[in-house]
PDB file of C-alpha atoms in Angstrom:
ATOM      1  CA  MET A  26      90.802 109.389 106.938  1.00 42.00           C
ATOM      2  CA  LEU A  27      89.791 107.719 110.121  1.00 43.00           C
ATOM      3  CA  GLU A  28      91.942 107.745 113.246  1.00 48.00           C
ATOM      4  CA  ALA A  29      92.823 104.075 112.598  1.00 67.00           C
ATOM      5  CA  ALA A  30      94.896 105.024 109.548  1.00 85.00           C
ATOM      6  CA  HIS A  31      98.476 103.784 109.433  1.00 95.00           C
ATOM      7  CA  ALA A  32     101.054 106.425 108.445  1.00 97.00           C
ATOM      8  CA  LEU A  33     104.361 105.910 106.650  1.00 97.00           C
ATOM      9  CA  ALA A  34     106.878 108.703 106.044  1.00 98.00           C
ATOM     10  CA  VAL A  35     108.473 108.782 102.573  1.00 98.00           C
ATOM     11  CA  ARG A  36     111.149 111.217 101.424  1.00 98.00           C
ATOM     12  CA  VAL A  37     111.131 112.167  97.724  1.00 98.00           C
ATOM     13  CA  TYR A  38     114.543 111.576  96.175  1.00 97.00           C
ATOM     14  CA  TYR A  39     115.961 112.604  92.820  1.00 96.00           C
ATOM     15  CA  GLU A  40     115.260 109.089  91.449  1.00 96.00           C
ATOM     16  CA  ASP A  41     111.540 109.552  92.248  1.00 97.00           C
ATOM     17  CA  THR A  42     111.145 112.624  90.052  1.00 97.00           C
ATOM     18  CA  ASP A  43     110.893 113.492  86.395  1.00 95.00           C
ATOM     19  CA  PHE A  44     113.108 116.033  84.609  1.00 93.00           C
ATOM     20  CA  GLY A  45     111.157 118.876  86.232  1.00 92.00           C
ATOM     21  CA  GLY A  46     111.741 117.715  89.810  1.00 93.00           C
ATOM     22  CA  VAL A  47     108.120 116.545  90.203  1.00 97.00           C
ATOM     23  CA  VAL A  48     107.290 113.055  91.498  1.00 98.00           C
ATOM     24  CA  TYR A  49     106.782 110.777  88.500  1.00 97.00           C
ATOM     25  CA  HIS A  50     103.203 109.481  88.697  1.00 96.00           C
ATOM     26  CA  ALA A  51     104.131 105.763  88.789  1.00 97.00           C
ATOM     27  CA  ASN A  52     106.237 106.302  91.892  1.00 98.00           C
ATOM     28  CA  TYR A  53     103.100 107.046  93.894  1.00 98.00           C
ATOM     29  CA  LEU A  54     102.183 103.388  93.251  1.00 97.00           C
ATOM     30  CA  ARG A  55     105.454 102.360  94.909  1.00 97.00           C
ATOM     31  CA  PHE A  56     104.880 104.687  97.848  1.00 98.00           C
ATOM     32  CA  MET A  57     101.361 103.327  98.362  1.00 98.00           C
ATOM     33  CA  GLU A  58     102.541  99.709  98.038  1.00 97.00           C
ATOM     34  CA  ARG A  59     105.001 100.386 100.843  1.00 97.00           C
ATOM     35  CA  GLY A  60     102.188 101.943 102.861  1.00 97.00           C
ATOM     36  CA  ARG A  61      99.964  98.862 102.449  1.00 97.00           C
ATOM     37  CA  THR A  62     102.871  96.555 103.287  1.00 96.00           C
ATOM     38  CA  GLU A  63     103.706  98.470 106.464  1.00 96.00           C
ATOM     39  CA  PHE A  64     100.012  98.656 107.402  1.00 96.00           C
ATOM     40  CA  ILE A  65      99.879  94.831 107.258  1.00 95.00           C
ATOM     41  CA  ARG A  66     103.218  94.444 109.071  1.00 95.00           C
ATOM     42  CA  ALA A  67     102.049  96.771 111.862  1.00 95.00           C
ATOM     43  CA  ARG A  68      99.228  94.302 112.512  1.00 93.00           C
ATOM     44  CA  GLY A  69     101.687  91.483 113.161  1.00 93.00           C
ATOM     45  CA  ILE A  70     101.300  89.830 109.771  1.00 93.00           C
ATOM     46  CA  VAL A  71     104.435  88.561 108.033  1.00 91.00           C
ATOM     47  CA  GLN A  72     103.362  88.294 104.397  1.00 90.00           C
ATOM     48  CA  SER A  73     106.222  85.984 103.407  1.00 89.00           C
ATOM     49  CA  GLU A  74     104.944  83.476 105.984  1.00 90.00           C
ATOM     50  CA  LEU A  75     101.240  83.452 105.016  1.00 89.00           C
ATOM     51  CA  ARG A  76     100.020  79.880 104.453  1.00 87.00           C
ATOM     52  CA  ASP A  77      96.643  78.143 104.230  1.00 80.00           C
ATOM     53  CA  GLU A  78      95.653  75.034 106.214  1.00 78.00           C
ATOM     54  CA  ALA A  79      97.434  72.803 103.688  1.00 79.00           C
ATOM     55  CA  GLY A  80     100.636  74.864 103.875  1.00 86.00           C
ATOM     56  CA  GLU A  81     100.197  76.531 100.479  1.00 87.00           C
ATOM     57  CA  ALA A  82     101.596  80.062 100.199  1.00 92.00           C
ATOM     58  CA  LEU A  83      99.070  82.901 100.269  1.00 94.00           C
ATOM     59  CA  THR A  84      99.653  86.419  99.027  1.00 95.00           C
ATOM     60  CA  PHE A  85      97.731  89.661  98.633  1.00 95.00           C
ATOM     61  CA  VAL A  86      97.525  90.938  95.046  1.00 96.00           C
ATOM     62  CA  VAL A  87      96.102  94.192  93.734  1.00 97.00           C
ATOM     63  CA  ARG A  88      92.809  93.587  91.945  1.00 97.00           C
ATOM     64  CA  HIS A  89      91.659  97.158  91.328  1.00 98.00           C
ATOM     65  CA  MET A  90      92.915 100.685  91.908  1.00 98.00           C
ATOM     66  CA  ASP A  91      91.422 104.139  91.397  1.00 98.00           C
ATOM     67  CA  ILE A  92      93.844 107.037  91.781  1.00 98.00           C
ATOM     68  CA  ASP A  93      93.274 110.765  91.828  1.00 98.00           C
ATOM     69  CA  PHE A  94      96.376 112.928  91.385  1.00 98.00           C
ATOM     70  CA  LEU A  95      95.537 116.247  93.002  1.00 98.00           C
ATOM     71  CA  ARG A  96      98.833 118.116  93.471  1.00 98.00           C
ATOM     72  CA  PRO A  97     102.468 117.446  92.606  1.00 97.00           C
ATOM     73  CA  GLY A  98     105.059 116.199  95.048  1.00 98.00           C
ATOM     74  CA  ARG A  99     108.550 117.600  94.572  1.00 97.00           C
ATOM     75  CA  MET A 100     112.109 116.553  95.208  1.00 95.00           C
ATOM     76  CA  ASP A 101     113.072 116.644  98.905  1.00 96.00           C
ATOM     77  CA  ASP A 102     109.441 116.682 100.093  1.00 98.00           C
ATOM     78  CA  LEU A 103     108.672 114.599 103.154  1.00 98.00           C
ATOM     79  CA  LEU A 104     105.420 112.814 102.359  1.00 98.00           C
ATOM     80  CA  ARG A 105     103.063 110.802 104.535  1.00 98.00           C
ATOM     81  CA  VAL A 106     101.282 107.755 103.109  1.00 98.00           C
ATOM     82  CA  GLU A 107      98.115 106.997 105.068  1.00 98.00           C
ATOM     83  CA  THR A 108      96.412 103.618 104.726  1.00 97.00           C
ATOM     84  CA  ARG A 109      93.238 102.240 106.269  1.00 96.00           C
ATOM     85  CA  VAL A 110      90.723  99.483 105.647  1.00 95.00           C
ATOM     86  CA  ALA A 111      87.642 100.887 103.926  1.00 95.00           C
ATOM     87  CA  LYS A 112      85.717  97.646 103.404  1.00 95.00           C
ATOM     88  CA  ARG A 113      86.238  93.945 103.930  1.00 93.00           C
ATOM     89  CA  GLY A 114      85.066  91.083 101.777  1.00 94.00           C
ATOM     90  CA  GLY A 115      85.390  87.310 101.960  1.00 95.00           C
ATOM     91  CA  ALA A 116      88.637  87.197  99.986  1.00 96.00           C
ATOM     92  CA  SER A 117      89.274  90.914  99.512  1.00 97.00           C
ATOM     93  CA  VAL A 118      90.110  94.094 101.355  1.00 96.00           C
ATOM     94  CA  ALA A 119      89.337  97.565 100.026  1.00 96.00           C
ATOM     95  CA  MET A 120      91.848 100.096 101.312  1.00 97.00           C
ATOM     96  CA  ALA A 121      91.719 103.876 101.247  1.00 97.00           C
ATOM     97  CA  GLN A 122      95.046 105.608 100.839  1.00 98.00           C
ATOM     98  CA  ARG A 123      96.258 109.181 100.681  1.00 97.00           C
ATOM     99  CA  VAL A 124      99.634 110.751 100.134  1.00 98.00           C
ATOM    100  CA  LEU A 125     100.103 114.056 101.936  1.00 98.00           C
ATOM    101  CA  ARG A 126     102.718 116.787 102.259  1.00 98.00           C
ATOM    102  CA  GLY A 127     101.952 118.210 105.672  1.00 97.00           C
ATOM    103  CA  ASP A 128      98.181 118.721 105.647  1.00 97.00           C
ATOM    104  CA  GLU A 129      98.014 119.044 101.856  1.00 98.00           C
ATOM    105  CA  VAL A 130      96.568 115.976 100.094  1.00 98.00           C
ATOM    106  CA  LEU A 131      98.534 115.172  96.935  1.00 98.00           C
ATOM    107  CA  VAL A 132      97.059 111.817  95.905  1.00 98.00           C
ATOM    108  CA  THR A 133      94.075 109.711  96.941  1.00 98.00           C
ATOM    109  CA  ALA A 134      93.527 106.083  96.012  1.00 98.00           C
ATOM    110  CA  SER A 135      91.044 103.306  96.525  1.00 98.00           C
ATOM    111  CA  VAL A 136      92.790  99.935  96.285  1.00 98.00           C
ATOM    112  CA  THR A 137      91.235  96.474  96.386  1.00 98.00           C
ATOM    113  CA  VAL A 138      93.557  93.609  97.241  1.00 97.00           C
ATOM    114  CA  VAL A 139      92.605  89.933  97.072  1.00 97.00           C
ATOM    115  CA  LEU A 140      94.105  87.053  99.018  1.00 96.00           C
ATOM    116  CA  VAL A 141      95.321  84.460  96.500  1.00 96.00           C
ATOM    117  CA  GLY A 142      96.673  80.940  96.854  1.00 94.00           C
ATOM    118  CA  GLY A 143      97.448  78.562  94.025  1.00 91.00           C
ATOM    119  CA  GLY A 144      96.373  81.180  91.495  1.00 91.00           C
ATOM    120  CA  ARG A 145      92.839  81.465  92.933  1.00 94.00           C
ATOM    121  CA  PRO A 146      91.163  83.845  95.363  1.00 96.00           C
ATOM    122  CA  ARG A 147      91.011  82.421  98.895  1.00 95.00           C
ATOM    123  CA  ARG A 148      88.738  83.346 101.753  1.00 94.00           C
ATOM    124  CA  ILE A 149      90.611  85.354 104.375  1.00 94.00           C
ATOM    125  CA  PRO A 150      91.169  82.996 107.330  1.00 92.00           C
ATOM    126  CA  ALA A 151      89.555  84.074 110.615  1.00 91.00           C
ATOM    127  CA  ASP A 152      92.874  84.579 112.454  1.00 90.00           C
ATOM    128  CA  LEU A 153      94.220  86.752 109.626  1.00 91.00           C
ATOM    129  CA  GLY A 154      90.933  88.680 109.496  1.00 91.00           C
ATOM    130  CA  ARG A 155      91.123  89.453 113.221  1.00 91.00           C
ATOM    131  CA  LYS A 156      94.600  90.918 112.774  1.00 91.00           C
ATOM    132  CA  LEU A 157      93.566  92.960 109.740  1.00 90.00           C
ATOM    133  CA  PHE A 158      90.189  94.235 110.856  1.00 88.00           C
ATOM    134  CA  ASP A 159      90.161  94.415 114.666  1.00 80.00           C
TER     135      ASP A 159
END
C-alpha cells in the first residue's frame, strides 16, 4: 500500500468469530466498511451532510468488491485496516484495502464505491473530489 493509506485499528471480539475462534468472513466486510468510513472522515467529509447543488442527499454505495482471504484472524487479535484510493472516476472511487495483523496480510480487497443521489449515480463535485483525492 502507498504511504497515503489510512489505517484503522480493530480488535477482534468473541462476537466477530465463528465457533472455532476464527473471524467469520462476513465480518471483514464490516471492518473494511469502517475503514472506508474513517478514511472519508479523516479527509473532513461528513457523509451524513453530503448534498448536491439542489440540496438532495448524496451517499457513497458499494458497486463492486473483490476480496481475497489469505489468512485467518483470531479472537483477541489487534488488526489494522488500511484504505487508500486506487483510482478515481467521474462518479466512482476504486479503493484498495488490506486487513493486517502486524505485518501479516490477512485479507485484501478492491472496492468500487459510487456517489449516488436520487437513486442515480452522480458526478463527484469538485470540492468533494479535492478532499478525497488531494
